[in-house]
C-alpha positions as a Markdown table, in Angstrom:
| # | Residue | x | y | z |
|---|---|---|---|---|
| 1 | Met | -28.1 | 7.3 | -8.8 |
| 2 | Lys | -25.6 | 8.3 | -6.2 |
| 3 | Ala | -28.3 | 10.2 | -4.3 |
| 4 | Lys | -30.3 | 7.0 | -4.2 |
| 5 | Leu | -27.3 | 5.0 | -3.1 |
| 6 | Glu | -26.8 | 7.5 | -0.2 |
| 7 | Thr | -30.1 | 6.3 | 1.3 |
| 8 | Ile | -28.8 | 2.7 | 1.3 |
| 9 | Thr | -25.1 | 3.2 | 2.2 |
| 10 | Gly | -25.1 | 6.4 | 4.2 |
| 11 | Ile | -22.3 | 7.7 | 2.0 |
| 12 | Pro | -22.8 | 11.2 | 0.5 |
| 13 | Pro | -22.7 | 11.3 | -3.3 |
| 14 | Asp | -19.5 | 13.4 | -3.4 |
| 15 | Ala | -17.7 | 10.8 | -1.3 |
| 16 | Gln | -18.8 | 7.8 | -3.2 |
| 17 | Ile | -16.3 | 5.8 | -5.3 |
| 18 | Leu | -18.2 | 3.4 | -7.5 |
| 19 | Ser | -17.0 | 0.4 | -9.4 |
| 20 | Leu | -18.5 | -2.6 | -11.2 |
| 21 | Gln | -17.3 | -6.2 | -10.5 |
| 22 | Leu | -17.7 | -8.1 | -13.7 |
| 23 | Ser | -18.9 | -11.7 | -13.8 |
| 24 | Asp | -15.4 | -13.1 | -14.2 |
| 25 | Gly | -14.9 | -12.3 | -10.5 |
| 26 | Glu | -11.6 | -10.5 | -11.3 |
| 27 | Thr | -12.2 | -7.4 | -13.3 |
| 28 | Lys | -13.4 | -4.1 | -11.6 |
| 29 | Ile | -14.5 | -1.3 | -13.8 |
| 30 | Pro | -14.4 | 2.2 | -12.1 |
| 31 | Ile | -17.5 | 4.3 | -12.8 |
| 32 | Asn | -16.5 | 7.7 | -11.4 |
| 33 | Pro | -16.8 | 10.3 | -14.1 |
| 34 | Thr | -15.4 | 13.8 | -13.6 |
| 35 | Asp | -18.9 | 15.2 | -14.2 |
| 36 | Asp | -21.4 | 13.3 | -12.1 |
| 37 | Lys | -24.4 | 15.6 | -12.8 |
| 38 | Asn | -24.3 | 15.2 | -16.6 |
| 39 | Thr | -23.1 | 11.6 | -16.9 |
| 40 | Leu | -25.8 | 9.0 | -17.4 |
| 41 | Val | -25.7 | 5.4 | -16.3 |
| 42 | Ser | -26.2 | 4.4 | -19.9 |
| 43 | Ala | -22.6 | 5.6 | -20.6 |
| 44 | Tyr | -21.6 | 2.3 | -19.0 |
| 45 | Asn | -24.0 | 0.0 | -21.0 |
| 46 | Asn | -21.0 | -2.0 | -22.4 |
| 47 | His | -20.3 | -3.2 | -18.9 |
| 48 | Leu | -23.8 | -3.7 | -17.5 |
| 49 | Arg | -24.9 | -7.3 | -17.2 |
| 50 | Pro | -27.6 | -9.1 | -15.2 |
| 51 | Tyr | -26.5 | -9.8 | -11.6 |
| 52 | Ile | -23.4 | -7.6 | -11.9 |
| 53 | Thr | -22.1 | -6.3 | -8.5 |
| 54 | Leu | -21.9 | -2.6 | -7.7 |
| 55 | Tyr | -19.3 | -1.6 | -5.1 |
| 56 | Val | -19.6 | 1.7 | -3.2 |
| 57 | Asp | -16.5 | 2.8 | -1.4 |
| 58 | Asp | -16.2 | 5.8 | 1.0 |
| 59 | Ser | -13.5 | 8.3 | 0.1 |
| 60 | Arg | -13.9 | 10.2 | 3.4 |
| 61 | Pro | -11.2 | 9.8 | 6.1 |
| 62 | Glu | -12.3 | 7.7 | 9.1 |
| 63 | Ser | -12.6 | 10.8 | 11.3 |
| 64 | Glu | -15.4 | 12.1 | 9.2 |
| 65 | Arg | -17.5 | 9.0 | 9.0 |
| 66 | Val | -20.5 | 8.5 | 11.2 |
| 67 | Leu | -20.4 | 5.1 | 12.9 |
| 68 | Leu | -23.3 | 3.4 | 14.4 |
| 69 | Asp | -23.3 | 2.5 | 18.0 |
| 70 | Thr | -23.4 | -1.3 | 17.8 |
| 71 | Asn | -24.1 | -1.6 | 21.5 |
| 72 | Ala | -27.3 | 0.4 | 21.4 |
| 73 | Glu | -30.6 | -1.4 | 21.9 |
| 74 | His | -32.2 | -2.4 | 18.6 |
| 75 | Phe | -35.9 | -2.6 | 17.9 |
| 76 | Thr | -36.8 | -5.9 | 16.3 |
| 77 | Leu | -39.9 | -7.7 | 15.0 |
| 78 | Ser | -40.5 | -11.3 | 14.6 |
| 79 | Ser | -41.0 | -12.6 | 11.0 |
| 80 | Glu | -44.7 | -13.1 | 11.8 |
| 81 | Glu | -45.2 | -9.6 | 13.1 |
| 82 | Tyr | -43.3 | -8.0 | 10.2 |
| 83 | Glu | -45.3 | -9.9 | 7.6 |
| 84 | Ser | -48.6 | -8.9 | 9.2 |
| 85 | Arg | -47.9 | -5.2 | 9.3 |
| 86 | Pro | -49.4 | -3.0 | 6.5 |
| 87 | Asp | -46.7 | -0.3 | 6.6 |
| 88 | Thr | -43.6 | -2.2 | 5.6 |
| 89 | Val | -41.5 | -2.6 | 2.5 |
| 90 | Leu | -42.7 | -6.2 | 2.3 |
| 91 | Ala | -46.4 | -5.0 | 2.3 |
| 92 | Trp | -45.6 | -2.4 | -0.4 |
| 93 | Lys | -43.9 | -5.1 | -2.6 |
| 94 | Lys | -47.0 | -7.3 | -2.2 |
| 95 | Ser | -49.3 | -4.5 | -3.2 |
| 96 | Gln | -47.1 | -3.5 | -6.2 |
| 97 | Lys | -46.5 | -7.2 | -7.1 |
| 98 | Leu | -42.8 | -6.7 | -7.2 |
| 99 | Gly | -40.0 | -9.3 | -6.8 |
| 100 | Arg | -41.1 | -12.7 | -5.7 |
| 101 | Phe | -44.7 | -11.4 | -5.6 |
| 102 | Asp | -44.7 | -10.7 | -9.4 |
| 103 | Pro | -46.9 | -13.3 | -11.0 |
| 104 | Asp | -44.8 | -13.0 | -14.2 |
| 105 | Arg | -41.5 | -13.3 | -12.3 |
| 106 | Glu | -40.5 | -16.8 | -13.4 |
| 107 | Thr | -41.4 | -16.0 | -17.0 |
| 108 | Asn | -39.4 | -12.7 | -16.9 |
| 109 | Leu | -36.4 | -14.5 | -15.4 |
| 110 | Arg | -36.5 | -17.2 | -18.1 |
| 111 | Asn | -36.7 | -14.5 | -20.8 |
| 112 | Leu | -33.8 | -12.7 | -19.3 |
| 113 | Ala | -31.7 | -15.9 | -19.1 |
| 114 | Asp | -32.6 | -16.7 | -22.7 |
| 115 | Ser | -31.6 | -13.2 | -23.8 |
| 116 | Val | -28.2 | -13.5 | -22.0 |
| 117 | Thr | -27.6 | -17.0 | -23.5 |
| 118 | Lys | -28.4 | -15.8 | -27.0 |
| 119 | Ala | -26.0 | -12.8 | -26.6 |
| 120 | His | -23.2 | -15.2 | -25.4 |
| 121 | Gln | -24.0 | -17.6 | -28.3 |
| 122 | Ser | -23.6 | -14.8 | -30.8 |
| 123 | Gln | -20.3 | -13.9 | -29.3 |
| 124 | Ile | -19.1 | -17.5 | -29.4 |
| 125 | Glu | -20.0 | -17.7 | -33.1 |
| 126 | Gln | -18.5 | -14.4 | -34.0 |
| 127 | Arg | -15.3 | -15.2 | -32.2 |
| 128 | Gly | -15.0 | -18.7 | -33.6 |
| 129 | Ile | -14.8 | -20.3 | -30.1 |
| 130 | His | -15.0 | -24.1 | -30.2 |
| 131 | Val | -13.9 | -26.9 | -28.0 |
| 132 | Gly | -10.3 | -27.8 | -28.8 |
| 133 | Ala | -9.4 | -24.3 | -30.0 |
| 134 | Arg | -6.2 | -22.6 | -28.8 |
| 135 | Cys | -7.0 | -19.3 | -27.1 |
| 136 | Met | -5.8 | -16.4 | -25.1 |
| 137 | Val | -7.8 | -15.1 | -22.1 |
| 138 | Gly | -7.8 | -11.3 | -21.4 |
| 139 | Glu | -5.1 | -9.0 | -22.6 |
| 140 | Asp | -2.2 | -10.9 | -20.9 |
| 141 | Ser | -0.6 | -13.1 | -23.6 |
| 142 | Gln | 0.8 | -15.4 | -20.8 |
| 143 | Arg | -2.8 | -16.7 | -20.1 |
| 144 | Arg | -2.9 | -19.1 | -23.0 |
| 145 | Gly | -4.7 | -22.3 | -23.1 |
| 146 | Thr | -7.2 | -24.6 | -24.8 |
| 147 | Val | -11.0 | -24.4 | -24.8 |
| 148 | Lys | -12.4 | -27.5 | -23.1 |
| 149 | Phe | -16.0 | -26.6 | -22.4 |
| 150 | Ile | -18.8 | -24.3 | -23.7 |
| 151 | Gly | -22.1 | -24.2 | -22.0 |
| 152 | Pro | -24.3 | -23.1 | -19.1 |
| 153 | Ile | -23.3 | -23.8 | -15.5 |
| 154 | Asp | -26.0 | -23.6 | -12.9 |
| 155 | Asp | -23.6 | -23.0 | -10.0 |
| 156 | Leu | -22.1 | -19.9 | -11.6 |
| 157 | Pro | -24.0 | -16.5 | -11.4 |
| 158 | Gly | -25.7 | -14.7 | -14.2 |
| 159 | Gly | -26.9 | -17.5 | -16.4 |
| 160 | Gly | -25.8 | -17.7 | -20.0 |
| 161 | Leu | -22.9 | -19.5 | -21.4 |
| 162 | Trp | -19.4 | -20.0 | -20.0 |
| 163 | Val | -16.2 | -21.0 | -21.7 |
| 164 | Gly | -14.0 | -23.5 | -19.7 |
| 165 | Val | -10.3 | -23.1 | -20.4 |
| 166 | Gln | -7.4 | -25.3 | -19.5 |
| 167 | Tyr | -4.4 | -23.0 | -19.1 |
| 168 | Asp | -0.9 | -24.0 | -20.2 |
| 169 | Glu | 0.4 | -22.7 | -16.9 |
| 170 | Pro | -1.1 | -22.7 | -13.3 |
| 171 | Val | -2.7 | -19.3 | -13.6 |
| 172 | Gly | -6.3 | -20.5 | -13.2 |
| 173 | Lys | -8.6 | -20.5 | -10.2 |
| 174 | Asn | -9.7 | -24.2 | -10.2 |
| 175 | Asp | -9.0 | -27.6 | -11.8 |
| 176 | Gly | -12.0 | -27.6 | -14.1 |
| 177 | Ser | -14.6 | -28.1 | -11.3 |
| 178 | Val | -17.3 | -25.8 | -10.0 |
| 179 | Ala | -18.9 | -26.3 | -6.5 |
| 180 | Gly | -17.4 | -29.8 | -6.4 |
| 181 | Lys | -18.8 | -30.8 | -9.8 |
| 182 | Arg | -16.3 | -31.9 | -12.5 |
| 183 | Ile | -16.8 | -30.0 | -15.8 |
| 184 | Phe | -13.5 | -30.9 | -17.4 |
| 185 | Asn | -10.1 | -32.1 | -16.3 |
| 186 | Ala | -7.5 | -29.4 | -16.1 |
| 187 | Gly | -5.1 | -30.0 | -13.2 |
| 188 | Lys | -4.5 | -27.9 | -10.1 |
| 189 | Asn | -4.9 | -24.1 | -10.8 |
| 190 | Arg | -5.0 | -24.8 | -14.6 |
| 191 | Gly | -8.7 | -24.4 | -15.1 |
| 192 | Gly | -10.9 | -21.3 | -15.5 |
| 193 | Phe | -14.4 | -20.3 | -16.5 |
| 194 | Val | -14.8 | -17.0 | -18.3 |
| 195 | Arg | -17.4 | -15.3 | -20.5 |
| 196 | Pro | -17.0 | -15.5 | -24.3 |
| 197 | Glu | -16.0 | -11.8 | -24.6 |
| 198 | Lys | -12.8 | -12.6 | -22.6 |
| 199 | Val | -11.7 | -15.3 | -25.0 |
| 200 | Val | -9.6 | -14.7 | -28.2 |
| 201 | Val | -9.2 | -17.8 | -30.4 |
| 202 | Gly | -6.1 | -17.9 | -32.7 |
| 203 | Asp | -2.7 | -19.4 | -33.3 |
| 204 | Phe | -1.4 | -19.2 | -29.7 |
| 205 | Pro | 1.2 | -22.1 | -29.3 |
| 206 | Glu | 2.2 | -23.1 | -25.9 |
| 207 | Glu | 5.1 | -21.0 | -24.7 |
| 208 | Asp | 8.2 | -22.4 | -23.0 |
| 209 | Leu | 8.7 | -20.0 | -20.2 |
| 210 | Leu | 12.3 | -21.3 | -19.8 |
| 211 | Asp | 13.1 | -20.5 | -23.4 |
| 212 | Ser | 14.2 | -17.0 | -22.8 |
| 213 | Glu | 17.3 | -14.9 | -23.6 |
| 214 | Glu | 17.0 | -13.3 | -20.2 |
| 215 | Glu | 18.9 | -14.7 | -17.3 |
| 216 | Ile | 16.8 | -16.7 | -14.9 |
């Protein structure tokens, strides 16, 4: 895989530092095994999701990187010229019926979305997640709150189901809105939308951060 990434990024395999950005927009999972040649991508199946983001960083010092001359004259084609040529990637995609040229694309996308939704629904049932439940998000016990929403959100990537949480403290990224659309009311920085696997339901009473034996 790293050899293929070199043709896209220009970074040699031994200089690539790979990581996955999970759908919560916060968590990055490093995928840099000590033995590249004998490690399969399937070793990271637990983290692979539709539309996940792969980051490729360059470990080489700046002095060893080859930079493009941005002032050089570039050869360009108009959209019409590019679409009419038989020797382009676009022409190859058309001939192979790939991407938007696949006649079954919409059906495949719907099937994928249904599969993701079913997987999330199963997690919700197994974890006992329901609206009104007290919960903890992630491994940080300070991120406690109440489940306010369960369902799909068109403006969030990846399809499937999302869990809307109203946090006890202002540790969220929104107020319960997405792209200007109100999903639930949470208050400034007290709302968040996370995948079911990040939510643990239980007896998590709201903590009084001022109730501490330590000096403040």
